[in-house]
Amino acid sequence: MSINGLQVIELIKEINKVIDENKSFLTELDAAIGDGDHGLNMSKGFSAVIEKLKDDPGHNIGDTLKKVGMALVSNVGGASGPLYGTAFMKAAGEVNGKSEIDINDYVKMLNAALAGIKMRGKAELEDKTMIDAIEPALSELKKALGEGLNPVSALEESRNKAYKGVEHTKDIIARKGRASYLGERSIGHQDAGATSSALILETIYEYVKTLK
Ligand code: ADP
Ligand code: MG
């Protein structure tokens, strides 16, 4: 099972839709322990992404994802813009020149994306950031594929772990980003960036599922 460049673009459009639908929710989450702009930031960023992909023929998935990353970096003011931007650019680097990608490419892409986020933001697991959704999702994806699960089921398990990670952000103290200024008072609140990451991973799963 593999997906082509035009399908990647279609998937990015789905992500834009989901981000837009969850704009107020993400903003509310960020308002509780941050500055209440995460939904706005993400929606503004992905609108710019869609604009940038308008004439993309989908021949080179690396090139497409590089444009996604660049649009996010240059159109999102918050911390999440450079972080998601780096993630997409690092993922792009894994598939440069490819017109089709499969689940093994995706593992490499998610791996590179996570490494990029960590490098850029200097955060680790349990710091109450997007990493708390992405890292467990990546570990589960590798584990599930290693156990012989098909790509769609592996993506489903991985998505479940992302949401478990999001839930867990309620129990921990923020150590990075604006929420870290609150210290212990950040406990009880779910991290906005972890939530947007889980939404993106869920959209990837839902999209790939329809291709079965
Ligand atoms: P800002 O915090 O600048 O207002 P956003 O509200 O768009 O930016 O994004 C906030 C989210 O970014 C947080 O919920 C968290 O998940 C994520 N984040 C913040 N700092 C870091 C970091 N150093 N590493 C990883 N993720 C981070
Ligand atoms: Mg914010």
Coordinates of C-alpha atoms and ligand atoms in Angstrom, one line a residue:
M1 CA 0.0 0.0 0.0
S2 CA 1.4 3.4 -1.0
I3 CA 0.1 6.9 -1.6
N4 CA 1.0 9.3 -4.4
G5 CA 1.7 13.0 -4.4
L6 CA -1.8 14.1 -5.2
Q7 CA -3.1 12.0 -2.4
V8 CA -0.6 13.6 0.0
I9 CA -2.0 17.0 -1.1
E10 CA -5.5 15.8 -0.6
L11 CA -4.5 14.6 2.9
I12 CA -3.0 18.1 3.7
K13 CA -6.3 19.6 2.7
E14 CA -8.1 17.2 5.1
I15 CA -5.7 18.3 7.9
N16 CA -6.5 21.9 7.1
K17 CA -10.3 21.1 7.4
V18 CA -9.8 19.3 10.7
I19 CA -7.7 22.1 12.1
D20 CA -10.3 24.6 11.1
E21 CA -13.1 22.6 12.7
N22 CA -11.1 22.5 15.9
K23 CA -9.9 26.1 15.9
S24 CA -12.0 27.2 18.9
F25 CA -11.3 24.0 20.8
L26 CA -7.5 24.4 20.4
T27 CA -7.7 28.1 21.2
E28 CA -9.7 27.3 24.4
L29 CA -7.1 24.8 25.5
D30 CA -4.3 27.3 24.9
A31 CA -6.3 30.0 26.7
A32 CA -6.3 28.0 29.9
I33 CA -2.5 27.7 30.3
G34 CA -1.1 29.7 27.4
D35 CA -2.2 32.8 25.5
G36 CA -5.2 31.4 23.6
D37 CA -3.9 31.6 20.1
H38 CA -3.0 28.0 19.2
G39 CA -6.2 27.4 17.1
L40 CA -5.8 30.7 15.3
N41 CA -2.1 30.0 14.7
M42 CA -2.7 26.6 13.3
S43 CA -5.6 27.7 11.1
K44 CA -3.7 30.7 9.8
G45 CA -0.7 28.4 9.1
F46 CA -2.7 25.8 7.2
S47 CA -4.6 28.3 5.2
A48 CA -1.2 29.6 4.0
V49 CA -0.2 26.0 3.3
I50 CA -3.3 25.4 1.1
E51 CA -2.5 28.6 -0.8
K52 CA 1.1 27.6 -1.4
L53 CA 0.0 24.1 -2.7
K54 CA -2.5 25.5 -5.2
D55 CA -0.4 24.8 -8.3
D56 CA 1.6 21.8 -6.9
P57 CA 1.4 18.9 -9.4
G58 CA 2.3 16.4 -6.7
H59 CA 5.3 15.0 -8.6
N60 CA 7.7 15.3 -5.7
I61 CA 6.4 14.6 -2.2
G62 CA 9.5 15.9 -0.7
D63 CA 9.0 19.2 -2.5
T64 CA 5.3 19.4 -1.5
L65 CA 6.1 18.8 2.2
K66 CA 8.9 21.3 2.1
K67 CA 6.4 23.9 0.9
V68 CA 4.1 22.9 3.8
G69 CA 6.9 23.4 6.3
M70 CA 8.0 26.7 4.9
A71 CA 4.5 28.1 4.8
L72 CA 4.0 27.1 8.5
V73 CA 7.4 28.7 9.6
S74 CA 6.7 31.9 7.8
N75 CA 3.0 32.4 8.6
V76 CA 2.6 31.3 12.2
G77 CA 3.8 33.7 14.9
G78 CA 3.6 31.3 17.8
A79 CA 6.1 28.7 19.0
S80 CA 4.1 26.0 17.2
G81 CA 4.8 27.5 13.7
P82 CA 8.6 26.9 13.6
L83 CA 8.1 23.6 15.4
Y84 CA 5.5 22.2 13.0
G85 CA 7.4 23.8 10.1
T86 CA 10.6 22.0 11.1
A87 CA 8.7 18.8 11.5
F88 CA 7.3 19.0 7.9
M89 CA 10.6 20.1 6.5
K90 CA 12.5 17.2 8.2
A91 CA 9.8 14.7 7.0
A92 CA 10.2 16.2 3.5
G93 CA 14.0 15.5 3.6
E94 CA 13.2 11.8 3.9
V95 CA 11.2 11.5 0.7
N96 CA 12.8 14.0 -1.6
G97 CA 12.2 13.1 -5.3
K98 CA 9.6 10.4 -4.5
S99 CA 6.2 10.4 -6.2
E100 CA 4.9 7.6 -4.0
I101 CA 5.4 6.7 -0.3
D102 CA 4.6 3.7 1.8
I103 CA 4.3 3.0 5.5
N104 CA 8.1 2.5 5.8
D105 CA 8.7 6.0 4.4
Y106 CA 6.1 7.3 6.8
V107 CA 7.9 5.8 9.8
K108 CA 11.1 7.5 8.6
M109 CA 9.2 10.8 8.1
L110 CA 7.6 10.7 11.6
N111 CA 11.0 9.8 13.1
A112 CA 12.6 12.8 11.4
A113 CA 9.7 15.1 12.2
L114 CA 10.0 14.2 15.9
A115 CA 13.8 14.6 15.9
G116 CA 13.3 18.0 14.3
I117 CA 10.8 19.2 16.9
K118 CA 13.1 18.1 19.7
M119 CA 16.2 19.7 18.1
R120 CA 14.3 23.0 17.5
G121 CA 12.4 23.2 20.8
K122 CA 14.8 21.4 23.2
A123 CA 11.8 19.6 24.8
E124 CA 11.5 16.0 25.8
L125 CA 8.8 13.5 26.6
E126 CA 6.8 14.6 29.8
D127 CA 7.4 18.3 29.3
K128 CA 3.7 18.7 28.4
T129 CA 4.1 19.6 24.7
M130 CA 3.3 18.1 21.3
I131 CA 6.1 15.6 21.9
D132 CA 3.8 13.8 24.4
A133 CA 1.4 12.9 21.6
I134 CA 4.0 12.3 18.8
E135 CA 6.6 10.2 20.5
P136 CA 4.2 7.5 21.9
A137 CA 2.5 7.5 18.5
L138 CA 5.8 6.8 16.7
S139 CA 6.8 4.1 19.2
E140 CA 3.5 2.4 18.8
L141 CA 3.6 2.6 15.0
K142 CA 7.1 0.9 15.0
K143 CA 5.9 -1.7 17.5
A144 CA 2.7 -2.5 15.7
L145 CA 4.4 -2.8 12.3
G146 CA 7.1 -5.0 13.9
E147 CA 4.4 -7.3 15.2
G148 CA 3.1 -7.7 11.7
L149 CA 0.0 -5.4 11.8
N150 CA -1.2 -4.0 8.5
P151 CA -0.5 -0.3 7.9
V152 CA -4.0 0.9 8.6
S153 CA -4.3 -1.1 11.9
A154 CA -0.8 0.1 12.9
L155 CA -1.8 3.7 12.2
E156 CA -5.0 3.2 14.2
E157 CA -3.0 1.9 17.2
S158 CA -0.6 4.7 16.8
R159 CA -3.4 7.3 16.8
N160 CA -4.8 5.7 20.0
K161 CA -1.5 6.2 21.7
A162 CA -1.3 9.8 20.6
Y163 CA -4.7 10.5 22.3
K164 CA -3.5 8.6 25.4
G165 CA -0.5 10.9 25.4
V166 CA -2.8 13.9 25.1
E167 CA -4.8 12.7 28.2
H168 CA -1.5 12.2 30.1
T169 CA -0.6 15.9 29.5
K170 CA -3.4 16.7 32.0
D171 CA -1.4 15.0 34.8
I172 CA 2.0 16.7 34.2
I173 CA 3.6 20.1 34.8
A174 CA 4.6 22.1 31.7
R175 CA 8.3 22.5 31.4
K176 CA 8.5 24.2 28.0
G177 CA 6.6 27.0 26.2
R178 CA 4.3 29.6 27.8
A179 CA 2.4 27.0 30.0
S180 CA 5.7 26.5 31.9
Y181 CA 5.3 29.9 33.4
L182 CA 2.4 28.5 35.4
G183 CA 4.4 25.7 36.9
E184 CA 2.1 23.4 39.1
R185 CA -1.0 25.4 38.0
S186 CA -0.6 23.8 34.5
I187 CA -1.7 20.5 36.0
G188 CA -5.2 19.5 35.2
H189 CA -5.1 21.0 31.7
Q190 CA -4.5 19.3 28.4
D191 CA -1.8 20.6 26.2
A192 CA -3.0 22.4 23.1
G193 CA -0.1 21.4 20.9
A194 CA -0.3 17.8 21.9
T195 CA -4.0 18.0 20.9
S196 CA -3.3 19.4 17.5
S197 CA -0.6 16.8 16.9
A198 CA -3.1 14.0 17.8
L199 CA -5.7 15.6 15.5
I200 CA -3.2 15.5 12.6
L201 CA -2.2 11.9 13.3
E202 CA -5.8 11.0 13.5
T203 CA -6.5 12.7 10.1
I204 CA -3.6 10.7 8.5
Y205 CA -5.1 7.5 9.8
E206 CA -8.6 8.3 8.7
Y207 CA -7.4 9.3 5.3
V208 CA -5.3 6.2 4.7
K209 CA -8.2 4.1 6.0
T210 CA -10.4 5.3 3.2
L211 CA -7.9 4.1 0.6
K212 CA -8.1 0.5 1.7
Ligands
ADP1 P1 2.7 30.1 21.6 O1 3.0 29.2 22.8 O2 3.9 30.8 21.1 O3 1.5 31.0 21.8 P2 1.1 28.2 20.2 O4 0.0 28.6 21.2 O5 0.7 28.2 18.8 O6 2.4 29.1 20.4 O7 1.6 26.7 20.5 C1 1.7 26.2 21.8 C2 2.1 24.8 21.8 O8 3.4 24.6 21.3 C3 2.1 24.2 23.2 O9 0.8 23.7 23.6 C4 3.1 23.0 23.1 O10 2.5 21.8 22.7 C5 4.0 23.5 21.9 N1 5.3 23.9 22.4 C6 5.7 25.0 23.0 N2 7.0 25.0 23.2 C7 7.5 23.9 22.8 C8 8.8 23.2 22.7 N3 9.9 23.9 23.2 N4 8.9 22.0 22.2 C9 7.8 21.4 21.7 N5 6.5 21.9 21.7 C10 6.4 23.1 22.2
MG2 MG -0.3 30.2 22.3

